[in-house]
PDB file of C-alpha atoms in Angstrom:
ATOM      1  CA  MET J1156     145.320  24.227 179.580  1.00  0.00           C
ATOM      2  CA  LEU J1157     142.966  24.877 182.561  1.00  0.00           C
ATOM      3  CA  LEU J1158     140.033  26.087 180.899  1.00  0.00           C
ATOM      4  CA  ARG J1159     140.353  23.565 178.163  1.00  0.00           C
ATOM      5  CA  PRO J1160     137.515  23.903 174.565  1.00  0.00           C
ATOM      6  CA  GLY J1161     134.119  22.758 175.442  1.00  0.00           C
ATOM      7  CA  LEU J1162     134.842  22.837 179.672  1.00  0.00           C
ATOM      8  CA  LEU J1163     131.442  24.654 179.949  1.00  0.00           C
ATOM      9  CA  LYS J1164     129.448  22.412 177.235  1.00  0.00           C
ATOM     10  CA  GLY J1165     126.161  21.806 177.985  1.00  0.00           C
ATOM     11  CA  THR J1166     126.185  24.743 180.772  1.00  0.00           C
ATOM     12  CA  VAL J1167     124.368  27.568 181.088  1.00  0.00           C
ATOM     13  CA  VAL J1168     125.687  30.965 183.537  1.00  0.00           C
ATOM     14  CA  LEU J1169     123.905  33.815 184.078  1.00  0.00           C
ATOM     15  CA  LEU J1170     125.937  36.951 184.098  1.00  0.00           C
ATOM     16  CA  ALA J1171     124.225  39.998 186.157  1.00  0.00           C
ATOM     17  CA  GLY J1172     125.418  43.581 186.000  1.00  0.00           C
ATOM     18  CA  ALA J1173     124.558  47.131 186.198  1.00  0.00           C
ATOM     19  CA  GLY J1174     125.083  47.415 181.999  1.00  0.00           C
ATOM     20  CA  GLY J1175     128.893  48.202 181.677  1.00  0.00           C
ATOM     21  CA  PRO J1176     131.235  48.111 179.100  1.00  0.00           C
ATOM     22  CA  SER J1177     131.738  44.681 177.103  1.00  0.00           C
ATOM     23  CA  ASP J1178     134.902  45.176 177.704  1.00  0.00           C
ATOM     24  CA  GLY J1179     134.438  44.932 181.731  1.00  0.00           C
ATOM     25  CA  ILE J1180     134.695  41.757 183.609  1.00  0.00           C
ATOM     26  CA  ARG J1181     131.240  41.053 182.588  1.00  0.00           C
ATOM     27  CA  GLY J1182     132.074  40.866 178.819  1.00  0.00           C
ATOM     28  CA  VAL J1183     134.751  39.462 178.732  1.00  0.00           C
ATOM     29  CA  VAL J1184     133.702  36.215 181.133  1.00  0.00           C
ATOM     30  CA  GLY J1185     130.492  35.997 178.415  1.00  0.00           C
ATOM     31  CA  GLY J1186     132.819  36.265 175.698  1.00  0.00           C
ATOM     32  CA  ARG J1187     134.972  33.051 176.879  1.00  0.00           C
ATOM     33  CA  ALA J1188     131.961  31.361 178.776  1.00  0.00           C
ATOM     34  CA  ALA J1189     130.792  31.204 174.997  1.00  0.00           C
ATOM     35  CA  GLU J1190     134.183  30.160 173.706  1.00  0.00           C
ATOM     36  CA  LEU J1191     134.117  26.765 176.366  1.00  0.00           C
ATOM     37  CA  GLY J1192     130.497  25.961 174.994  1.00  0.00           C
ATOM     38  CA  ALA J1193     128.265  27.707 178.131  1.00  0.00           C
ATOM     39  CA  ALA J1194     124.672  29.348 176.952  1.00  0.00           C
ATOM     40  CA  VAL J1195     125.059  32.419 178.255  1.00  0.00           C
ATOM     41  CA  LEU J1196     122.426  34.444 179.750  1.00  0.00           C
ATOM     42  CA  GLU J1197     122.445  38.317 181.021  1.00  0.00           C
ATOM     43  CA  LEU J1198     120.628  40.389 183.427  1.00  0.00           C
ATOM     44  CA  ASP J1199     121.501  44.567 183.608  1.00  0.00           C
ATOM     45  CA  GLN J1200     118.895  44.619 186.693  1.00  0.00           C
ATOM     46  CA  VAL J1201     120.856  44.346 189.578  1.00  0.00           C
ATOM     47  CA  ARG J1202     120.511  47.650 191.123  1.00  0.00           C
ATOM     48  CA  GLY J1203     116.576  48.111 191.143  1.00  0.00           C
ATOM     49  CA  GLU J1204     113.881  47.316 193.221  1.00  0.00           C
ATOM     50  CA  GLU J1205     112.982  44.326 194.899  1.00  0.00           C
ATOM     51  CA  ASP J1206     109.667  42.941 192.829  1.00  0.00           C
ATOM     52  CA  ALA J1207     111.860  44.251 189.646  1.00  0.00           C
ATOM     53  CA  VAL J1208     114.558  42.103 190.034  1.00  0.00           C
ATOM     54  CA  GLU J1209     112.615  39.049 190.714  1.00  0.00           C
ATOM     55  CA  GLN J1210     110.435  40.212 187.765  1.00  0.00           C
ATOM     56  CA  ALA J1211     114.085  40.802 185.362  1.00  0.00           C
ATOM     57  CA  VAL J1212     115.309  37.447 186.979  1.00  0.00           C
ATOM     58  CA  ALA J1213     112.144  35.214 185.944  1.00  0.00           C
ATOM     59  CA  ILE J1214     111.700  36.141 182.608  1.00  0.00           C
ATOM     60  CA  THR J1215     115.583  36.052 181.965  1.00  0.00           C
ATOM     61  CA  LEU J1216     114.964  32.579 182.919  1.00  0.00           C
ATOM     62  CA  ASP J1217     112.689  31.557 181.905  1.00  0.00           C
ATOM     63  CA  SER J1218     114.700  32.299 178.145  1.00  0.00           C
ATOM     64  CA  SER J1219     117.055  29.612 179.397  1.00  0.00           C
ATOM     65  CA  PRO J1220     118.626  27.306 177.334  1.00  0.00           C
ATOM     66  CA  GLY J1221     118.387  25.007 179.903  1.00  0.00           C
ATOM     67  CA  PRO J1222     118.705  24.637 184.072  1.00  0.00           C
ATOM     68  CA  LEU J1223     120.814  26.772 185.100  1.00  0.00           C
ATOM     69  CA  GLY J1224     124.409  26.148 186.772  1.00  0.00           C
ATOM     70  CA  THR J1225     126.195  29.369 187.719  1.00  0.00           C
ATOM     71  CA  LEU J1226     125.029  33.354 188.455  1.00  0.00           C
ATOM     72  CA  VAL J1227     127.888  35.558 188.511  1.00  0.00           C
ATOM     73  CA  VAL J1228     127.519  38.947 190.006  1.00  0.00           C
ATOM     74  CA  GLU J1229     129.450  41.055 188.961  1.00  0.00           C
ATOM     75  CA  GLY J1230     129.446  43.958 192.062  1.00  0.00           C
ATOM     76  CA  GLY J1231     132.394  46.282 190.737  1.00  0.00           C
ATOM     77  CA  GLU J1232     130.283  46.968 187.466  1.00  0.00           C
ATOM     78  CA  CYS J1233     127.410  48.157 189.932  1.00  0.00           C
ATOM     79  CA  PHE J1234     129.481  50.013 192.370  1.00  0.00           C
ATOM     80  CA  GLU J1235     131.134  51.847 189.671  1.00  0.00           C
ATOM     81  CA  GLN J1236     128.189  52.885 188.039  1.00  0.00           C
ATOM     82  CA  ALA J1237     126.712  53.760 190.784  1.00  0.00           C
ATOM     83  CA  LEU J1238     129.634  55.672 191.804  1.00  0.00           C
ATOM     84  CA  THR J1239     129.437  57.805 188.500  1.00  0.00           C
ATOM     85  CA  GLN J1240     126.042  59.036 189.221  1.00  0.00           C
ATOM     86  CA  THR J1241     126.002  59.844 192.631  1.00  0.00           C
ATOM     87  CA  GLY J1242     129.412  60.891 193.523  1.00  0.00           C
ATOM     88  CA  ASP J1243     128.908  59.415 197.190  1.00  0.00           C
ATOM     89  CA  GLY J1244     130.864  55.966 197.927  1.00  0.00           C
ATOM     90  CA  LEU J1245     128.666  54.936 200.733  1.00  0.00           C
ATOM     91  CA  ASP J1246     125.592  54.862 198.340  1.00  0.00           C
ATOM     92  CA  ALA J1247     127.364  53.082 196.065  1.00  0.00           C
ATOM     93  CA  LEU J1248     128.099  50.542 198.364  1.00  0.00           C
ATOM     94  CA  ARG J1249     124.168  50.336 199.692  1.00  0.00           C
ATOM     95  CA  GLY J1250     123.154  49.791 196.624  1.00  0.00           C
ATOM     96  CA  THR J1251     125.535  47.700 195.365  1.00  0.00           C
ATOM     97  CA  LEU J1252     125.231  45.193 198.593  1.00  0.00           C
ATOM     98  CA  ASP J1253     121.191  45.297 198.371  1.00  0.00           C
ATOM     99  CA  GLY J1254     120.834  44.910 194.800  1.00  0.00           C
ATOM    100  CA  SER J1255     123.472  42.317 194.922  1.00  0.00           C
ATOM    101  CA  TRP J1256     121.283  40.077 197.798  1.00  0.00           C
ATOM    102  CA  ASN J1257     118.080  40.679 195.230  1.00  0.00           C
ATOM    103  CA  VAL J1258     119.494  38.820 192.366  1.00  0.00           C
ATOM    104  CA  VAL J1259     121.471  36.339 194.370  1.00  0.00           C
ATOM    105  CA  ARG J1260     117.806  35.553 196.533  1.00  0.00           C
ATOM    106  CA  ALA J1261     115.873  35.967 193.409  1.00  0.00           C
ATOM    107  CA  VAL J1262     117.914  33.132 191.315  1.00  0.00           C
ATOM    108  CA  ALA J1263     118.535  31.226 194.376  1.00  0.00           C
ATOM    109  CA  ASN J1264     114.428  30.411 195.086  1.00  0.00           C
ATOM    110  CA  ARG J1265     113.631  30.135 191.146  1.00  0.00           C
ATOM    111  CA  ALA J1266     116.889  28.217 190.262  1.00  0.00           C
ATOM    112  CA  PHE J1267     118.440  26.740 192.865  1.00  0.00           C
ATOM    113  CA  ILE J1268     116.493  25.723 195.635  1.00  0.00           C
ATOM    114  CA  PRO J1269     114.168  23.680 193.778  1.00  0.00           C
ATOM    115  CA  ALA J1270     117.103  21.927 191.591  1.00  0.00           C
ATOM    116  CA  PRO J1271     118.680  18.503 193.404  1.00  0.00           C
ATOM    117  CA  ASP J1272     122.111  20.081 192.167  1.00  0.00           C
ATOM    118  CA  GLY J1273     121.903  23.516 193.867  1.00  0.00           C
ATOM    119  CA  GLY J1274     124.295  25.662 191.397  1.00  0.00           C
ATOM    120  CA  LYS J1275     127.176  28.150 191.922  1.00  0.00           C
ATOM    121  CA  ILE J1276     127.035  31.432 192.551  1.00  0.00           C
ATOM    122  CA  VAL J1277     130.162  34.226 191.981  1.00  0.00           C
ATOM    123  CA  LEU J1278     130.243  37.183 193.392  1.00  0.00           C
ATOM    124  CA  VAL J1279     132.746  40.496 192.018  1.00  0.00           C
ATOM    125  CA  ALA J1280     133.999  42.910 193.490  1.00  0.00           C
ATOM    126  CA  PRO J1281     135.360  45.991 192.785  1.00  0.00           C
ATOM    127  CA  ALA J1282     138.759  46.572 192.778  1.00  0.00           C
ATOM    128  CA  PRO J1283     140.334  48.941 195.679  1.00  0.00           C
ATOM    129  CA  ALA J1284     141.234  51.961 195.038  1.00  0.00           C
ATOM    130  CA  ALA J1285     144.225  52.937 193.287  1.00  0.00           C
ATOM    131  CA  GLY J1286     147.764  53.543 194.855  1.00  0.00           C
ATOM    132  CA  GLY J1287     146.073  51.371 198.047  1.00  0.00           C
ATOM    133  CA  GLU J1288     144.440  54.384 199.832  1.00  0.00           C
ATOM    134  CA  PRO J1289     141.446  53.543 202.516  1.00  0.00           C
ATOM    135  CA  ASP J1290     138.078  53.688 200.745  1.00  0.00           C
ATOM    136  CA  PRO J1291     135.196  52.890 202.937  1.00  0.00           C
ATOM    137  CA  GLY J1292     132.811  52.765 199.778  1.00  0.00           C
ATOM    138  CA  ARG J1293     135.524  50.583 197.700  1.00  0.00           C
ATOM    139  CA  ASP J1294     136.383  48.471 201.120  1.00  0.00           C
ATOM    140  CA  GLY J1295     133.256  47.749 202.310  1.00  0.00           C
ATOM    141  CA  THR J1296     131.099  46.739 199.332  1.00  0.00           C
ATOM    142  CA  ARG J1297     134.430  44.348 199.383  1.00  0.00           C
ATOM    143  CA  ALA J1298     134.024  43.198 202.613  1.00  0.00           C
ATOM    144  CA  GLY J1299     130.284  42.762 202.180  1.00  0.00           C
ATOM    145  CA  LEU J1300     130.420  40.792 199.006  1.00  0.00           C
ATOM    146  CA  GLU J1301     132.805  39.206 200.646  1.00  0.00           C
ATOM    147  CA  ASN J1302     130.095  38.117 203.967  1.00  0.00           C
ATOM    148  CA  MET J1303     127.036  37.347 201.897  1.00  0.00           C
ATOM    149  CA  ALA J1304     129.315  34.345 200.392  1.00  0.00           C
ATOM    150  CA  ARG J1305     130.575  33.350 203.421  1.00  0.00           C
ATOM    151  CA  THR J1306     126.969  33.572 205.051  1.00  0.00           C
ATOM    152  CA  LEU J1307     125.031  32.322 202.745  1.00  0.00           C
ATOM    153  CA  SER J1308     127.170  29.856 201.475  1.00  0.00           C
ATOM    154  CA  ILE J1309     126.968  27.915 204.985  1.00  0.00           C
ATOM    155  CA  GLU J1310     122.781  28.735 205.144  1.00  0.00           C
ATOM    156  CA  TRP J1311     122.318  27.608 201.730  1.00  0.00           C
ATOM    157  CA  ALA J1312     124.811  24.511 201.890  1.00  0.00           C
ATOM    158  CA  ARG J1313     121.843  21.772 202.198  1.00  0.00           C
ATOM    159  CA  HIS J1314     120.247  23.105 198.972  1.00  0.00           C
ATOM    160  CA  ALA J1315     124.193  22.395 197.050  1.00  0.00           C
ATOM    161  CA  ILE J1316     124.582  25.881 196.627  1.00  0.00           C
ATOM    162  CA  ARG J1317     128.321  27.234 196.343  1.00  0.00           C
ATOM    163  CA  LEU J1318     129.186  30.698 196.815  1.00  0.00           C
ATOM    164  CA  THR J1319     132.770  31.942 196.549  1.00  0.00           C
ATOM    165  CA  ALA J1320     133.926  36.168 196.149  1.00  0.00           C
ATOM    166  CA  LEU J1321     136.409  37.346 193.609  1.00  0.00           C
ATOM    167  CA  LEU J1322     138.265  40.444 194.911  1.00  0.00           C
ATOM    168  CA  PRO J1323     140.671  41.716 192.013  1.00  0.00           C
ATOM    169  CA  ALA J1324     143.693  43.089 193.096  1.00  0.00           C
ATOM    170  CA  PRO J1325     145.115  46.232 192.485  1.00  0.00           C
ATOM    171  CA  GLY J1326     146.105  46.278 188.453  1.00  0.00           C
ATOM    172  CA  VAL J1327     144.748  42.609 188.250  1.00  0.00           C
ATOM    173  CA  ARG J1328     144.098  41.409 184.515  1.00  0.00           C
ATOM    174  CA  THR J1329     140.160  41.110 183.333  1.00  0.00           C
ATOM    175  CA  VAL J1330     141.050  38.058 181.437  1.00  0.00           C
ATOM    176  CA  ASP J1331     142.626  36.747 184.835  1.00  0.00           C
ATOM    177  CA  VAL J1332     139.024  37.563 186.749  1.00  0.00           C
ATOM    178  CA  ALA J1333     137.308  36.120 184.398  1.00  0.00           C
ATOM    179  CA  ASP J1334     138.933  33.190 183.680  1.00  0.00           C
ATOM    180  CA  LEU J1335     139.033  32.280 187.651  1.00  0.00           C
ATOM    181  CA  ALA J1336     135.428  32.807 187.768  1.00  0.00           C
ATOM    182  CA  LEU J1337     134.830  30.666 184.760  1.00  0.00           C
ATOM    183  CA  PHE J1338     137.274  27.770 186.629  1.00  0.00           C
ATOM    184  CA  LEU J1339     134.627  28.389 189.609  1.00  0.00           C
ATOM    185  CA  ALA J1340     131.652  27.497 187.181  1.00  0.00           C
ATOM    186  CA  SER J1341     133.232  24.703 186.226  1.00  0.00           C
ATOM    187  CA  PRO J1342     133.297  21.034 187.755  1.00  0.00           C
ATOM    188  CA  ALA J1343     136.507  21.893 189.882  1.00  0.00           C
ATOM    189  CA  GLY J1344     133.980  24.758 191.077  1.00  0.00           C
ATOM    190  CA  ASP J1345     132.359  22.101 193.039  1.00  0.00           C
ATOM    191  CA  TYR J1346     134.932  21.832 195.686  1.00  0.00           C
ATOM    192  CA  TYR J1347     135.346  25.804 196.306  1.00  0.00           C
ATOM    193  CA  SER J1348     132.495  27.205 199.203  1.00  0.00           C
ATOM    194  CA  GLY J1349     132.809  30.371 201.830  1.00  0.00           C
ATOM    195  CA  CYS J1350     136.566  31.417 199.785  1.00  0.00           C
ATOM    196  CA  ARG J1351     137.465  34.723 199.143  1.00  0.00           C
ATOM    197  CA  PHE J1352     139.520  34.540 195.943  1.00  0.00           C
ATOM    198  CA  ASP J1353     141.850  37.606 195.872  1.00  0.00           C
ATOM    199  CA  VAL J1354     142.620  37.564 192.389  1.00  0.00           C
ATOM    200  CA  GLY J1355     146.030  38.315 191.319  1.00  0.00           C
ATOM    201  CA  SER J1356     147.919  36.110 194.231  1.00  0.00           C
ATOM    202  CA  GLY J1357     146.305  33.132 193.476  1.00  0.00           C
ATOM    203  CA  THR J1358     145.494  32.182 196.751  1.00  0.00           C
ATOM    204  CA  PRO J1359     142.032  31.627 198.111  1.00  0.00           C
ATOM    205  CA  VAL J1360     141.734  32.910 201.635  1.00  0.00           C
ATOM    206  CA  GLY J1361     139.739  31.423 204.365  1.00  0.00           C
ATOM    207  CA  GLY J1362     140.779  27.608 205.053  1.00  0.00           C
ATOM    208  CA  PRO J1363     141.330  24.435 202.854  1.00  0.00           C
ATOM    209  CA  PRO J1364     138.112  24.316 200.010  1.00  0.00           C
ATOM    210  CA  VAL J1365     134.859  23.022 201.382  1.00  0.00           C
ATOM    211  CA  ARG J1366     132.284  20.913 199.793  1.00  0.00           C
ATOM    212  CA  ALA J1367     128.832  22.042 199.580  1.00  0.00           C
ATOM    213  CA  LEU J1368     126.579  19.193 201.112  1.00  0.00           C
ATOM    214  CA  PRO J1369     124.249  17.451 198.882  1.00  0.00           C
ATOM    215  CA  SER J1370     120.365  18.196 199.533  1.00  0.00           C
ATOM    216  CA  GLY J1371     118.709  16.488 202.252  1.00  0.00           C
ATOM    217  CA  PRO J1372     116.018  17.125 204.392  1.00  0.00           C
TER     218      PRO J1372
END
């Protein structure tokens, strides 16, 4: 079994989103992570001002039972909530990308950059529009989160921070997205950075896996 019992024992996983339903991707990731032995932290502060996000990250990490291993940002949850509230896909795009960046930066600065072993960041994008119809808000959010993972994987490689983006395909099962996120949180995820995973096809996009460089001057 790929995700064997105890695989994540002794690790800490932080799930960041907008407070979506427990049966959404974040809820399933949290439940599966706990089953695999991880300590799970939750942060519902992705969409917010930079200072508020930094404060929420600090409070959450101060309660951690150990060093943080993986941050999972549920961008799809943030996008859907923003779209419901505003009805504007482009506004939801801006809010999701800004909020995701605020959380990623705050967590990296506080937990990963100071750590000798760095850490992992998994960005989960919203699903595409039903029927494959063009949707500037959704499509832009998916592309933006992928670009964030690719760009930061290069900029932060010297800190041993590995970033990946998960882009769910239409109709993909929630548990499949969750299991891939936790695979990347496991030791096997050490070999992936700067990759996009089209979840549902089983194929990482962007060339061969790249192992992040060790910390150094």
